[in-house]
GROMACS .gro file of C-alpha atoms in nm:
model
  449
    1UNK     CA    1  -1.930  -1.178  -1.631
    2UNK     CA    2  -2.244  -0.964  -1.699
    3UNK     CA    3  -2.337  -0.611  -1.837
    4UNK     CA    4  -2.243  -0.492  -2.181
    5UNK     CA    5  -2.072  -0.114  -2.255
    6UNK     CA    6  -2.331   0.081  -2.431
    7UNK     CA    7  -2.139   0.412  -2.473
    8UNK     CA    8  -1.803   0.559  -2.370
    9UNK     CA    9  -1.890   0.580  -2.079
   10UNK     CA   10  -2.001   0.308  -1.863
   11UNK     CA   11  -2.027   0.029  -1.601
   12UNK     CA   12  -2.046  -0.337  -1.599
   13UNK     CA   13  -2.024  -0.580  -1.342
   14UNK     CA   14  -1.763  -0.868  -1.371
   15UNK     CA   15  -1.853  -1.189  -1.179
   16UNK     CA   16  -1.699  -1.509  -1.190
   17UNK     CA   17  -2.001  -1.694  -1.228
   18UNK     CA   18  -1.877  -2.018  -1.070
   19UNK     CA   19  -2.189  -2.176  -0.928
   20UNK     CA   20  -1.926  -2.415  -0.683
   21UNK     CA   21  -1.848  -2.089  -0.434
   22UNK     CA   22  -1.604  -2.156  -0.129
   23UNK     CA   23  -1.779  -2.078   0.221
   24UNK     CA   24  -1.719  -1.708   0.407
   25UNK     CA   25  -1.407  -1.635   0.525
   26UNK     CA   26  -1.342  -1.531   0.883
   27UNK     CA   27  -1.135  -1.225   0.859
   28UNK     CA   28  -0.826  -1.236   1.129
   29UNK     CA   29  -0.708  -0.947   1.368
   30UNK     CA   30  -0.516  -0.781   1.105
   31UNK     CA   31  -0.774  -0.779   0.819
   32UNK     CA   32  -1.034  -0.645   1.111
   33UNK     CA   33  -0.735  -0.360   1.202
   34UNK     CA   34  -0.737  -0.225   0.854
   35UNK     CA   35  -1.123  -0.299   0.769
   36UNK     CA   36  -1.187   0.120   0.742
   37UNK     CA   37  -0.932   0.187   0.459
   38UNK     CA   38  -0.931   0.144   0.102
   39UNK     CA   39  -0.594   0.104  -0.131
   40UNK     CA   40  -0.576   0.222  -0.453
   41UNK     CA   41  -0.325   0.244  -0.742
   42UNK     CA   42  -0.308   0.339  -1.111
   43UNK     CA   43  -0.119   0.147  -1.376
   44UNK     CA   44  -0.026   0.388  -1.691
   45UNK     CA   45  -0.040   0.226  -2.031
   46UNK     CA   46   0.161   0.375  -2.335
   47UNK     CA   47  -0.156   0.247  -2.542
   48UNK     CA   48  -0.504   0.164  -2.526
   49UNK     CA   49  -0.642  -0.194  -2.326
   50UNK     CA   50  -0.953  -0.401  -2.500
   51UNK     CA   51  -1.241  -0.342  -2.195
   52UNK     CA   52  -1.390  -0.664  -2.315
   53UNK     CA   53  -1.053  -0.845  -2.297
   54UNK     CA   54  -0.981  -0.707  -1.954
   55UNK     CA   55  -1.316  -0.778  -1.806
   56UNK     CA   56  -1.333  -1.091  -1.957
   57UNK     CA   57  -0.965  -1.199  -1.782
   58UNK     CA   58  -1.084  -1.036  -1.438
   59UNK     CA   59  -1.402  -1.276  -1.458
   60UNK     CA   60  -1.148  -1.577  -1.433
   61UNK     CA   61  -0.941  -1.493  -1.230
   62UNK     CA   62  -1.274  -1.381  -0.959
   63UNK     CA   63  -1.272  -1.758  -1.013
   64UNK     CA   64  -0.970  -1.815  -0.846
   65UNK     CA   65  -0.981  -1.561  -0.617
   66UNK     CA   66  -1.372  -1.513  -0.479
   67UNK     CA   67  -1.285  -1.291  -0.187
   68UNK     CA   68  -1.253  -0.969  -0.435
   69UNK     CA   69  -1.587  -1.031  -0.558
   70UNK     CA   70  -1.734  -1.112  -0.237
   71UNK     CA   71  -1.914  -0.825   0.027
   72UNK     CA   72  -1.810  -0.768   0.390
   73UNK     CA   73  -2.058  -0.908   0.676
   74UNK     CA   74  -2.001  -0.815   1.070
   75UNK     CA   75  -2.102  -1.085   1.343
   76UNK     CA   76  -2.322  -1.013   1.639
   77UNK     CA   77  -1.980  -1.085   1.812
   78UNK     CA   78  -1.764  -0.815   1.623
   79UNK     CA   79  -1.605  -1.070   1.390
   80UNK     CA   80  -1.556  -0.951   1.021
   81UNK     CA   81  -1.634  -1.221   0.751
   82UNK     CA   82  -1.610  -1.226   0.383
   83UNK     CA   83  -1.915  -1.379   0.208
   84UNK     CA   84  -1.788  -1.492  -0.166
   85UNK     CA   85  -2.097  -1.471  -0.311
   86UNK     CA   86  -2.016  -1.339  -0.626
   87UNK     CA   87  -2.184  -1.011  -0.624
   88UNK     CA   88  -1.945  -0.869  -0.831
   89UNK     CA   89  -1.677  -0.601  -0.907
   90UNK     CA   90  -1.824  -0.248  -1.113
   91UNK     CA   91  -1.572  -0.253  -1.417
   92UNK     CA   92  -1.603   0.106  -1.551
   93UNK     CA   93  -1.483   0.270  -1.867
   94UNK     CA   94  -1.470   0.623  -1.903
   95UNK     CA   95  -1.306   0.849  -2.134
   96UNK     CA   96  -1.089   1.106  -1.920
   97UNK     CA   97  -0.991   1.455  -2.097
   98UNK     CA   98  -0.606   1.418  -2.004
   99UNK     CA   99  -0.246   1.327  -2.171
  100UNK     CA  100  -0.049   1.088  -2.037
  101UNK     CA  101   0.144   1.326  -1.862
  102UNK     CA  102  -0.124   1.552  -1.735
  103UNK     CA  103  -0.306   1.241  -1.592
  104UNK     CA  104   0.067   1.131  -1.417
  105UNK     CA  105   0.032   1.481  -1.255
  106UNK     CA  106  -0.291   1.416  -1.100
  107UNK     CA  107  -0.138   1.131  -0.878
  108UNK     CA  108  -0.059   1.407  -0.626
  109UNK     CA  109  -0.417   1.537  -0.606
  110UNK     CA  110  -0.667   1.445  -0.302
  111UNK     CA  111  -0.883   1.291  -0.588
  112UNK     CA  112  -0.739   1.203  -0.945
  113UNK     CA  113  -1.051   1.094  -1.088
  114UNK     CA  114  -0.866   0.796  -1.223
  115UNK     CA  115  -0.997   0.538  -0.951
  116UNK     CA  116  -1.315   0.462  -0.828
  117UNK     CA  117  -1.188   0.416  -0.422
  118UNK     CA  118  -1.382   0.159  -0.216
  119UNK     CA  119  -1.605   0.298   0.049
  120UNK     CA  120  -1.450   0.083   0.271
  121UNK     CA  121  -1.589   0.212   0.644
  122UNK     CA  122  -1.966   0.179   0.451
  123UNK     CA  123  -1.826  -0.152   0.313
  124UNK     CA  124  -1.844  -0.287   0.654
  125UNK     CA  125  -2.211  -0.233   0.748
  126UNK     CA  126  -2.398  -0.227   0.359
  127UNK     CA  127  -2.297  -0.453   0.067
  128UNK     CA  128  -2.076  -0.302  -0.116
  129UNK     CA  129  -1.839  -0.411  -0.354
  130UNK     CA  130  -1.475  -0.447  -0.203
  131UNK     CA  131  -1.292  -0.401  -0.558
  132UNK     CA  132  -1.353  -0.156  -0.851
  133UNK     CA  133  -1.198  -0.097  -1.169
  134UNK     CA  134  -1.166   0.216  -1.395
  135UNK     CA  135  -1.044   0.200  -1.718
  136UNK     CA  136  -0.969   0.562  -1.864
  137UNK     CA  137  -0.913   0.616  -2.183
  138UNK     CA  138  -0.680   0.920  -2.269
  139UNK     CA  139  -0.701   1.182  -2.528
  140UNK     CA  140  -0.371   1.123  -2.636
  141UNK     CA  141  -0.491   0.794  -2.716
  142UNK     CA  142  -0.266   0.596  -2.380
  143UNK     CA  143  -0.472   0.472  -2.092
  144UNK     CA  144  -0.483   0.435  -1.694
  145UNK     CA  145  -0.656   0.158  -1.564
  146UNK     CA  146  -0.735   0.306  -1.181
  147UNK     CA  147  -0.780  -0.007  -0.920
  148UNK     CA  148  -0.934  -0.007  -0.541
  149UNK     CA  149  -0.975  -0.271  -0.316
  150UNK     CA  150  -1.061  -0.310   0.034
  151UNK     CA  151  -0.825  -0.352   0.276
  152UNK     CA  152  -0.977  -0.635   0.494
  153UNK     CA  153  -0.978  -0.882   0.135
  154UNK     CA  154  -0.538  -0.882   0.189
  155UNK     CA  155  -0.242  -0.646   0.153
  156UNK     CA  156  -0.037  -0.541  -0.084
  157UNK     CA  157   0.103  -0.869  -0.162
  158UNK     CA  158  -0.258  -1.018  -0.192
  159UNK     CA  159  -0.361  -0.730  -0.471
  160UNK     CA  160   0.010  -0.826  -0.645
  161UNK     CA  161  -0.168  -1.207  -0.601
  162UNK     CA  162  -0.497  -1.060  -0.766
  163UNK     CA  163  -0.313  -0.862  -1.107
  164UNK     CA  164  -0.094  -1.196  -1.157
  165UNK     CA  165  -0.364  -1.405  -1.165
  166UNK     CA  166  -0.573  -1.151  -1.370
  167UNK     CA  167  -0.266  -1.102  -1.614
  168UNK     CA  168  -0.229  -1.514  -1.637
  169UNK     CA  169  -0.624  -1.507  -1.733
  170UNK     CA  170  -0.540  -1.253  -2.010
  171UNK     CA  171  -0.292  -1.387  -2.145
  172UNK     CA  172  -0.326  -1.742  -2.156
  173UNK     CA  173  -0.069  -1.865  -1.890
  174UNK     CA  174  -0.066  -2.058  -1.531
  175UNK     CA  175  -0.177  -1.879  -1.314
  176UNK     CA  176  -0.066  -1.894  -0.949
  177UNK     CA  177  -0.233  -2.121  -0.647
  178UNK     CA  178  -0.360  -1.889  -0.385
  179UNK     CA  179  -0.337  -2.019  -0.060
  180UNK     CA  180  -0.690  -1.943   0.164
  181UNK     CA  181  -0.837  -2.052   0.472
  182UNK     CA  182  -1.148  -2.033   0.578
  183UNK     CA  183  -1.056  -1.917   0.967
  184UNK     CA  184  -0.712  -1.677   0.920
  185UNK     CA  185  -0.629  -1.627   1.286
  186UNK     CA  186  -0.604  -1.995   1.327
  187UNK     CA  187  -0.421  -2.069   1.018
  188UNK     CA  188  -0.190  -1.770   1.109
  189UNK     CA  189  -0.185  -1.935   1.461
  190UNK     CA  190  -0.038  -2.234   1.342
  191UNK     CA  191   0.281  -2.071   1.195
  192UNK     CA  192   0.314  -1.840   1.456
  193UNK     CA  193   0.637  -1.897   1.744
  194UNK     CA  194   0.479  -1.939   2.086
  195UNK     CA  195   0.648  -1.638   2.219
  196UNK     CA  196   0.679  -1.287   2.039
  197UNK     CA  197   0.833  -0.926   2.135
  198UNK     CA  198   0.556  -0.908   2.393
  199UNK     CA  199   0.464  -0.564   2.324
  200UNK     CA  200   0.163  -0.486   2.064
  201UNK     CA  201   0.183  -0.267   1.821
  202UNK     CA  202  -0.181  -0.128   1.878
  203UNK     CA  203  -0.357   0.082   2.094
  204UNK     CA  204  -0.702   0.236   2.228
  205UNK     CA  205  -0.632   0.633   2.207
  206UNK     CA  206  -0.854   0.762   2.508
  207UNK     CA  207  -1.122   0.999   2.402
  208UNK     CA  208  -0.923   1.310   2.365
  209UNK     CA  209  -0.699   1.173   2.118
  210UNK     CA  210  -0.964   1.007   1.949
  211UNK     CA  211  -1.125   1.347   1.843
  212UNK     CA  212  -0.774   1.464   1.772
  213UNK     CA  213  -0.750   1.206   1.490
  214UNK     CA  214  -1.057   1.275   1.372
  215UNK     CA  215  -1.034   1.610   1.310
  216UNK     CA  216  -0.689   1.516   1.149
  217UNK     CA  217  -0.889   1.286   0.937
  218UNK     CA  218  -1.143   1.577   0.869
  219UNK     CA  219  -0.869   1.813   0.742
  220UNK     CA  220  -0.635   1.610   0.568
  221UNK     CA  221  -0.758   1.719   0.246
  222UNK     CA  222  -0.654   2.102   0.324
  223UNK     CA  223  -0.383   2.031   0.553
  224UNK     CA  224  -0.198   1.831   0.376
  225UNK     CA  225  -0.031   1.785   0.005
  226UNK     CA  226   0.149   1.486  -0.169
  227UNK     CA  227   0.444   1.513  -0.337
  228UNK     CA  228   0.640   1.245  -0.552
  229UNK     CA  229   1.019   1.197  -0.576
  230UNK     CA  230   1.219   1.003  -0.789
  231UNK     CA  231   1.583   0.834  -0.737
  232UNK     CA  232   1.755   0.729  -1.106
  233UNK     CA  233   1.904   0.346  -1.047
  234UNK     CA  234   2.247   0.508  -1.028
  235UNK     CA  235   2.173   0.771  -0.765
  236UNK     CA  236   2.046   0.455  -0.538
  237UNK     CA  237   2.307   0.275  -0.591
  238UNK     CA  238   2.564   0.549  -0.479
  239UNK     CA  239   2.310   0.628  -0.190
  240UNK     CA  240   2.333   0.281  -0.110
  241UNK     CA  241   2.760   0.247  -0.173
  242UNK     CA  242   2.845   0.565   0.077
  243UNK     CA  243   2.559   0.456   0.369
  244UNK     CA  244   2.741   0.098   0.359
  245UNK     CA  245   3.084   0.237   0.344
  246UNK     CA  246   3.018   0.495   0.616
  247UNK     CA  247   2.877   0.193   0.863
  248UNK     CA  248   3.103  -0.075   0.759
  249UNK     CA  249   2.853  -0.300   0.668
  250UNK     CA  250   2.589  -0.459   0.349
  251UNK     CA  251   2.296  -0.245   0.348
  252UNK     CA  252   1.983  -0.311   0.143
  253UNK     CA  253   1.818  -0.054  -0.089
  254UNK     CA  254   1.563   0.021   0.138
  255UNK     CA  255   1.802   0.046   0.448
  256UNK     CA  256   1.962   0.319   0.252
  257UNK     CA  257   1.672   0.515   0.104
  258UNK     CA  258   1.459   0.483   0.452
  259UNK     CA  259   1.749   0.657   0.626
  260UNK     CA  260   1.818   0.919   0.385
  261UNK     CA  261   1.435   1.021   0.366
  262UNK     CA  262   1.374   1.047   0.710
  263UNK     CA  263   1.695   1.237   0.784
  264UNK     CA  264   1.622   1.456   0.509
  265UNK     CA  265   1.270   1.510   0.578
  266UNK     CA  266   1.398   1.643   0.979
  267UNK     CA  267   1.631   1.860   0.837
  268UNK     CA  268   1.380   1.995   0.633
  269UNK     CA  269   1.099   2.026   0.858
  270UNK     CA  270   1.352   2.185   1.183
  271UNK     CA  271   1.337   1.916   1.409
  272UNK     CA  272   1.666   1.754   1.359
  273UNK     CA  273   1.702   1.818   1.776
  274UNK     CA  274   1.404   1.579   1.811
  275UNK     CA  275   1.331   1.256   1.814
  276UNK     CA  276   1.122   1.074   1.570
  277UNK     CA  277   1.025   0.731   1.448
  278UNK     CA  278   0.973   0.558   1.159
  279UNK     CA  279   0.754   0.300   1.107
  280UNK     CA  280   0.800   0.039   0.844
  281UNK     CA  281   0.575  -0.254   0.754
  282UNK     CA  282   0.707  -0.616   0.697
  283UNK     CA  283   0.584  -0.840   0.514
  284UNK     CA  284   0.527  -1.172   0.796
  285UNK     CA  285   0.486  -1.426   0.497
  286UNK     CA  286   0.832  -1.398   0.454
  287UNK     CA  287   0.907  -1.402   0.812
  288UNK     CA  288   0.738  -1.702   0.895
  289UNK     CA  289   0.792  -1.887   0.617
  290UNK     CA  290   0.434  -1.905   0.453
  291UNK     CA  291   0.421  -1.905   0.070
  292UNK     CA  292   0.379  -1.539  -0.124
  293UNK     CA  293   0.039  -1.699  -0.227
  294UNK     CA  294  -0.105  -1.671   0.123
  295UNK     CA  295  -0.400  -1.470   0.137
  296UNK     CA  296  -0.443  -1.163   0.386
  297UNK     CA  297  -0.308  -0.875   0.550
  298UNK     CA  298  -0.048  -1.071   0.705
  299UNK     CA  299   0.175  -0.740   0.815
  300UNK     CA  300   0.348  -0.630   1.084
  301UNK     CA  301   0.612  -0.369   1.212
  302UNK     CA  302   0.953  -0.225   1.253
  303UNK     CA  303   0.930   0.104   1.441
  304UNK     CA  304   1.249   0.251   1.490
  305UNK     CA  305   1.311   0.622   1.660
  306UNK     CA  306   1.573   0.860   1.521
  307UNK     CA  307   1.769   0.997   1.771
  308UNK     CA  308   1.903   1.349   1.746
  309UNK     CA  309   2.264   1.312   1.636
  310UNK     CA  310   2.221   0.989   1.435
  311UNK     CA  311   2.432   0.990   1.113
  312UNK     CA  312   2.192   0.873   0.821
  313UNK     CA  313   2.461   0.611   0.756
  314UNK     CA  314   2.446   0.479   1.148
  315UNK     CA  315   2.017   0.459   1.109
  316UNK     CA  316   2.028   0.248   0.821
  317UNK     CA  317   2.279   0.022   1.005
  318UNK     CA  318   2.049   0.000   1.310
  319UNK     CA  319   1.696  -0.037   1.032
  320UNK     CA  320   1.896  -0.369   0.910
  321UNK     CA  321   1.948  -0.506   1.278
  322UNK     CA  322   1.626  -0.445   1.319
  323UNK     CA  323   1.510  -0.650   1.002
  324UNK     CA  324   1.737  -0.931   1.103
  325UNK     CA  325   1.583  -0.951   1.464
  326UNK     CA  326   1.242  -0.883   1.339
  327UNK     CA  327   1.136  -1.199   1.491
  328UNK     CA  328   1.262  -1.200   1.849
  329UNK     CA  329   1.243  -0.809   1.906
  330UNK     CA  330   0.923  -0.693   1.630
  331UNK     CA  331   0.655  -0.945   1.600
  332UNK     CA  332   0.361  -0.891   1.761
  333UNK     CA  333   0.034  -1.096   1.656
  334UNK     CA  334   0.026  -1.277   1.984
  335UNK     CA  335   0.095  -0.960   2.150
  336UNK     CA  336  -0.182  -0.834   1.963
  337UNK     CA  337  -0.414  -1.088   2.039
  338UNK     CA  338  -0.391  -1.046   2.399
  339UNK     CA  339  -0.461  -0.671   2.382
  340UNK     CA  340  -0.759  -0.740   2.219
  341UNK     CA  341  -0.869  -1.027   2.442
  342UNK     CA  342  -0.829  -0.769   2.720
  343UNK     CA  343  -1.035  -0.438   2.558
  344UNK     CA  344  -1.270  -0.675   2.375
  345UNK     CA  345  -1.257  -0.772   2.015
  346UNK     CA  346  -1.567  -0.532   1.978
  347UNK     CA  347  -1.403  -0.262   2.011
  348UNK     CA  348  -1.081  -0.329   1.756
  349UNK     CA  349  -1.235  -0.064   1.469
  350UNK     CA  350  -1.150   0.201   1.762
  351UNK     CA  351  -0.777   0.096   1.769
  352UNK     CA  352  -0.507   0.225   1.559
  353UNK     CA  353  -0.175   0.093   1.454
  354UNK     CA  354   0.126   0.246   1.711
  355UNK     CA  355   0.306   0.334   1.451
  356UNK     CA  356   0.060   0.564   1.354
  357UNK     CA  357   0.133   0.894   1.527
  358UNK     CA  358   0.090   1.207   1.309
  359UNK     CA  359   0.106   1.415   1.591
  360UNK     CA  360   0.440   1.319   1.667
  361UNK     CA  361   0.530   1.291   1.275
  362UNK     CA  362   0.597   0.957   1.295
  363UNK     CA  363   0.692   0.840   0.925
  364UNK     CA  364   0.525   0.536   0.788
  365UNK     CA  365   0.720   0.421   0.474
  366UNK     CA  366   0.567   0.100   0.280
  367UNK     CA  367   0.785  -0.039   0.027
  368UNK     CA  368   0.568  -0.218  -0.255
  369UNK     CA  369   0.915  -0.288  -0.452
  370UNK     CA  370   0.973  -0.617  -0.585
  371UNK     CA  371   0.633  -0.752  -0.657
  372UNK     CA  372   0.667  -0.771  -1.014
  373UNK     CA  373   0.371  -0.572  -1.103
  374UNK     CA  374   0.504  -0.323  -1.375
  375UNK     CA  375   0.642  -0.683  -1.541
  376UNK     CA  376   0.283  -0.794  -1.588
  377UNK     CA  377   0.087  -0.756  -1.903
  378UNK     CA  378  -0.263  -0.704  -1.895
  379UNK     CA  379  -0.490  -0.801  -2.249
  380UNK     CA  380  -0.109  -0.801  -2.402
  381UNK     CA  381   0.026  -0.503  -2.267
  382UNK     CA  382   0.287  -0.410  -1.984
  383UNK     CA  383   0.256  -0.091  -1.807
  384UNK     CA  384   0.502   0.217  -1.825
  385UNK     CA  385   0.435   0.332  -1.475
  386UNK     CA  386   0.240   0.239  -1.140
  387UNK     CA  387   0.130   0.486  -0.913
  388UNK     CA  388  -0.003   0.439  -0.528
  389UNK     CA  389  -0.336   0.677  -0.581
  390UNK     CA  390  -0.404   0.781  -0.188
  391UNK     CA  391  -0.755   0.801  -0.111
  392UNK     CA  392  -0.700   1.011   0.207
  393UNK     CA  393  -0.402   1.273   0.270
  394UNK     CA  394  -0.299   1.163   0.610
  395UNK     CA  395   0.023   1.328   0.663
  396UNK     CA  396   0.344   1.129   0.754
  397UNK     CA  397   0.228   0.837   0.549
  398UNK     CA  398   0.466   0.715   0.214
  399UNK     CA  399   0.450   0.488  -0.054
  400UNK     CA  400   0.795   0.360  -0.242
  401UNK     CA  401   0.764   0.145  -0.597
  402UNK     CA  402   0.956   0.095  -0.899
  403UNK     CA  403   1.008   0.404  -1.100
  404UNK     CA  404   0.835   0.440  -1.465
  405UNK     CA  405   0.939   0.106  -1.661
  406UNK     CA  406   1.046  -0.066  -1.330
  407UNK     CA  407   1.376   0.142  -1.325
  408UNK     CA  408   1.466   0.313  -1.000
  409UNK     CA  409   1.225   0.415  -0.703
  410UNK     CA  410   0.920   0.659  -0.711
  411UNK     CA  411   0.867   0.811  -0.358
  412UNK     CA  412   0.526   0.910  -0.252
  413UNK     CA  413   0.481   1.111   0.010
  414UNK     CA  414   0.204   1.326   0.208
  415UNK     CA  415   0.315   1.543   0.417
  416UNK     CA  416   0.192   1.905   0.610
  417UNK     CA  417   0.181   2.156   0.372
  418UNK     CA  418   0.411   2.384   0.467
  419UNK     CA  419   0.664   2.088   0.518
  420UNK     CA  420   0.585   2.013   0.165
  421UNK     CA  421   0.690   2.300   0.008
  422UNK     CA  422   1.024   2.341   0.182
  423UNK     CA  423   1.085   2.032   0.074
  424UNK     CA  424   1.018   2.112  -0.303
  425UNK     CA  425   1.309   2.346  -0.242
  426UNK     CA  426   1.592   2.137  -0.126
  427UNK     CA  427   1.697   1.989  -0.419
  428UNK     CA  428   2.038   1.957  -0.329
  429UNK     CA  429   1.949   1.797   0.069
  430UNK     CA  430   1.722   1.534  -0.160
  431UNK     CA  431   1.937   1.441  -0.434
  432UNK     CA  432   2.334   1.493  -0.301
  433UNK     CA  433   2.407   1.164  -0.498
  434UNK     CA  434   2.217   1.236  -0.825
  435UNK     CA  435   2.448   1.281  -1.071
  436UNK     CA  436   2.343   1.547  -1.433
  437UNK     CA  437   2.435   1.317  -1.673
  438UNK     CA  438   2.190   1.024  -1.512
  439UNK     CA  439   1.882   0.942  -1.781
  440UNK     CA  440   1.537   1.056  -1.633
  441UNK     CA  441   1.263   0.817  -1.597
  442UNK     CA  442   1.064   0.706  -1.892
  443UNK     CA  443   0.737   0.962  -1.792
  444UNK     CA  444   0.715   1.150  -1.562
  445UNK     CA  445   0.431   1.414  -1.376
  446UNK     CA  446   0.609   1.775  -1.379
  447UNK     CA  447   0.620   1.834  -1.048
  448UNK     CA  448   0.825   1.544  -1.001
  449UNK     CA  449   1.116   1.629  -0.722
   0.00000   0.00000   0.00000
């Protein structure tokens, strides 16, 4: 770790300092996929974090965990590497003139001003740093520590790797054994079945459609607005009770919630005559048995169309078929592969997911539930809420985590604007199992649906 605060407002840059550093990594198809976008979050504290503690925490666990600390490098053959060199992560601390609840409200904003996003497309060609930190202090004397990371380093359930190891550093416990290699396509390779659903889930767009995303892209900060909804623990669980009743069958949570949202979100936005897809990421780890450890974006897809008519009850019935044939009628890496083989690994930054479609409002819900992260105390501290902090307004994209003290589900959602505010108005459509007497979360923004 080096660099020493010298006011209230400053940077320093944490590095592990190890002088034994692995070799590069050699990013796989996935990481390569993602390699333009940056994810950031917020965690809220009910009262102040020790900078020196944190920083001091995040320099071990860089230790552990080199790739965060590391830049991005491009081969004269296309392939993305990760040099863990130790240049460091910027670790800023800033006093920021909001409450609590005033900063909670920013969350829906283009640009809080609680995070420092990655410049992840610049991260590609120019050493940048591929994780930053932002501690802001509050005026009402709370905190929100604001983190980014680049998407190529790992996915969600890599960054969940990265605060459990930096909480274990802080706190004085074991931390967890991250499992790396130094080639991930051919460690993926190994676990993967020889045969998959034989259709990838990317695509080239032609030209046309290529500028039609772009201007998209262009525009999504004026197009487009974010709004959060939350669903009590009891309101979920009689969501959940009347979608398994109605289709005779064990649904999960997100089965329940991922049907009610989208059918809700049609009615809302007039196309209930029309199809439309939703597109929801799995975790493969999981899938193909590889421990939660494993570094990466190792991610795929369910995509799965709403057809008009479709009780809400019937599409979460046919989203948990889908999750329990993910394997023979979803995965797609080799599938993937092959594409790629055939348009030229070159050219994979010009590809984009299938299941993202905003012309054709297709719905892409990630579920970041379940990874423990508002159970983990950083410099002796748990946080009272978590926040997804999107660094670009693309509409038809969603976020779902644990609500404010890990109790029921925050929804985060961008959507068109005028979609948006209809569906500030339709209460009754969004909440039909919410119940008066049900306690409200912990904190919340005020614009909370």
């Amino acid at each position: 770790m080096t660099g020493t605060l010298a006011s209230d407002t400053e940077t320093r840059t944490v590095r592990a300092g190890r002088a034994d550093r692995p070799g590069p990594v050699r990013c796989a198809v996935g990481d390569l996929l993602l390699a333009d976008l940056p994810v950031s979050v917020v965690f809220f504290h009910a009262q102040p974090l020790d900078p020196d503690a944190l920083a001091a925490g995040l320099a071990r666990a860089l230790e552990r965990l080199p790739e965060f600390a590391g830049r991005l490098r491009t081969g004269d053959d296309g392939d993305l590497w990760i040099d863990t060199d130790d240049s460091g992560v910027p670790f800023t601390v800033a006093d920021a003139p909001y409450t609590l609840a005033e900063a909670l409200d920013r969350m829906v904003l283009p640009n809080s001003g609680l995070v420092d996003h990655v410049r992840a497309a610049e991260a590609r060609r120019a050493p940048l740093p591929l994780l930053t930190v932002r501690l802001n202090r509050l005026a009402d004397g709370t905190c929100a520590l604001g983190v980014s990371w680049h998407h190529a380093v790992g996915d969600m359930q890599t960054f969940a790797l990265l605060v459990r190891t930096w909480s274990a550093c802080t706190e004085g416990t074991e931390p967890p054994e991250p499992v790396r290699a130094a080639d991930r396509d051919l460690h993926l390779d190994a676990h993967l079945p020889a045969a998959d659903c034989g259709t990838p889930s990317l695509r080239l767009p032609d030209p046309a459609e290529a500028a039609e995303l772009r201007r998209a892209v262009a525009a999504a900060g004026l197009a487009n607005r974010t709004v959060q909804i939350w669903f009590s623990p009891a309101e979920t669980a009689r969501l959940r009770a009347a979608h398994s009743a109605e289709a005779g069958r064990r649904l999960s949570t997100n089965d329940a919630l991922c049907a009610h949202l989208l059918h809700v979100l049609r009615e809302v936005d007039g196309a209930g005559d029309e199809e439309q897809t939703l597109t929801v990421p799995v975790n493969l780890r999981r899938v193909l048995g590889l421990p939660d450890t494993t570094l990466g974006n190792l991610l795929g897809e369910i995509r799965l169309p709403y057809r008009p008519g479709t009780a809400p009850a019937r599409y979460a019935a046919e989203l948990r078929t889908a999750v329990e044939e993910f394997t023979e009628k979803h995965l797609s890496v080799r599938s993937n592969l092959r594409f790629l083989e055939r348009v030229g690994r070159d050219r994979a930054a010009a590809c984009v997911p299938v299941g993202f479609d905003p012309s054709r409002r297709t719905l892409t819900l990630s579920n970041w539930c379940r990874l423990g992260l508002q159970d983990l105390p950083l410099a002796g501290h748990r946080p009272l809420a978590f926040s997804p902090a999107a660094t670009l307004q693309l509409p038809w994209t969603s976020w779902l985590v644990e609500g404010p003290r890990g109790e029921g589900h925050l929804y985060t959602l961008v959507l068109p604007a005028r979609t948006a505010a209809r569906l500030r108005t339709a209460a009754a459509l969004l909440h039909p199992h919410r119940d008066p007497a049900d306690p409200g979360p912990a904190v919340a923004p005020r614009k909370l649906l």
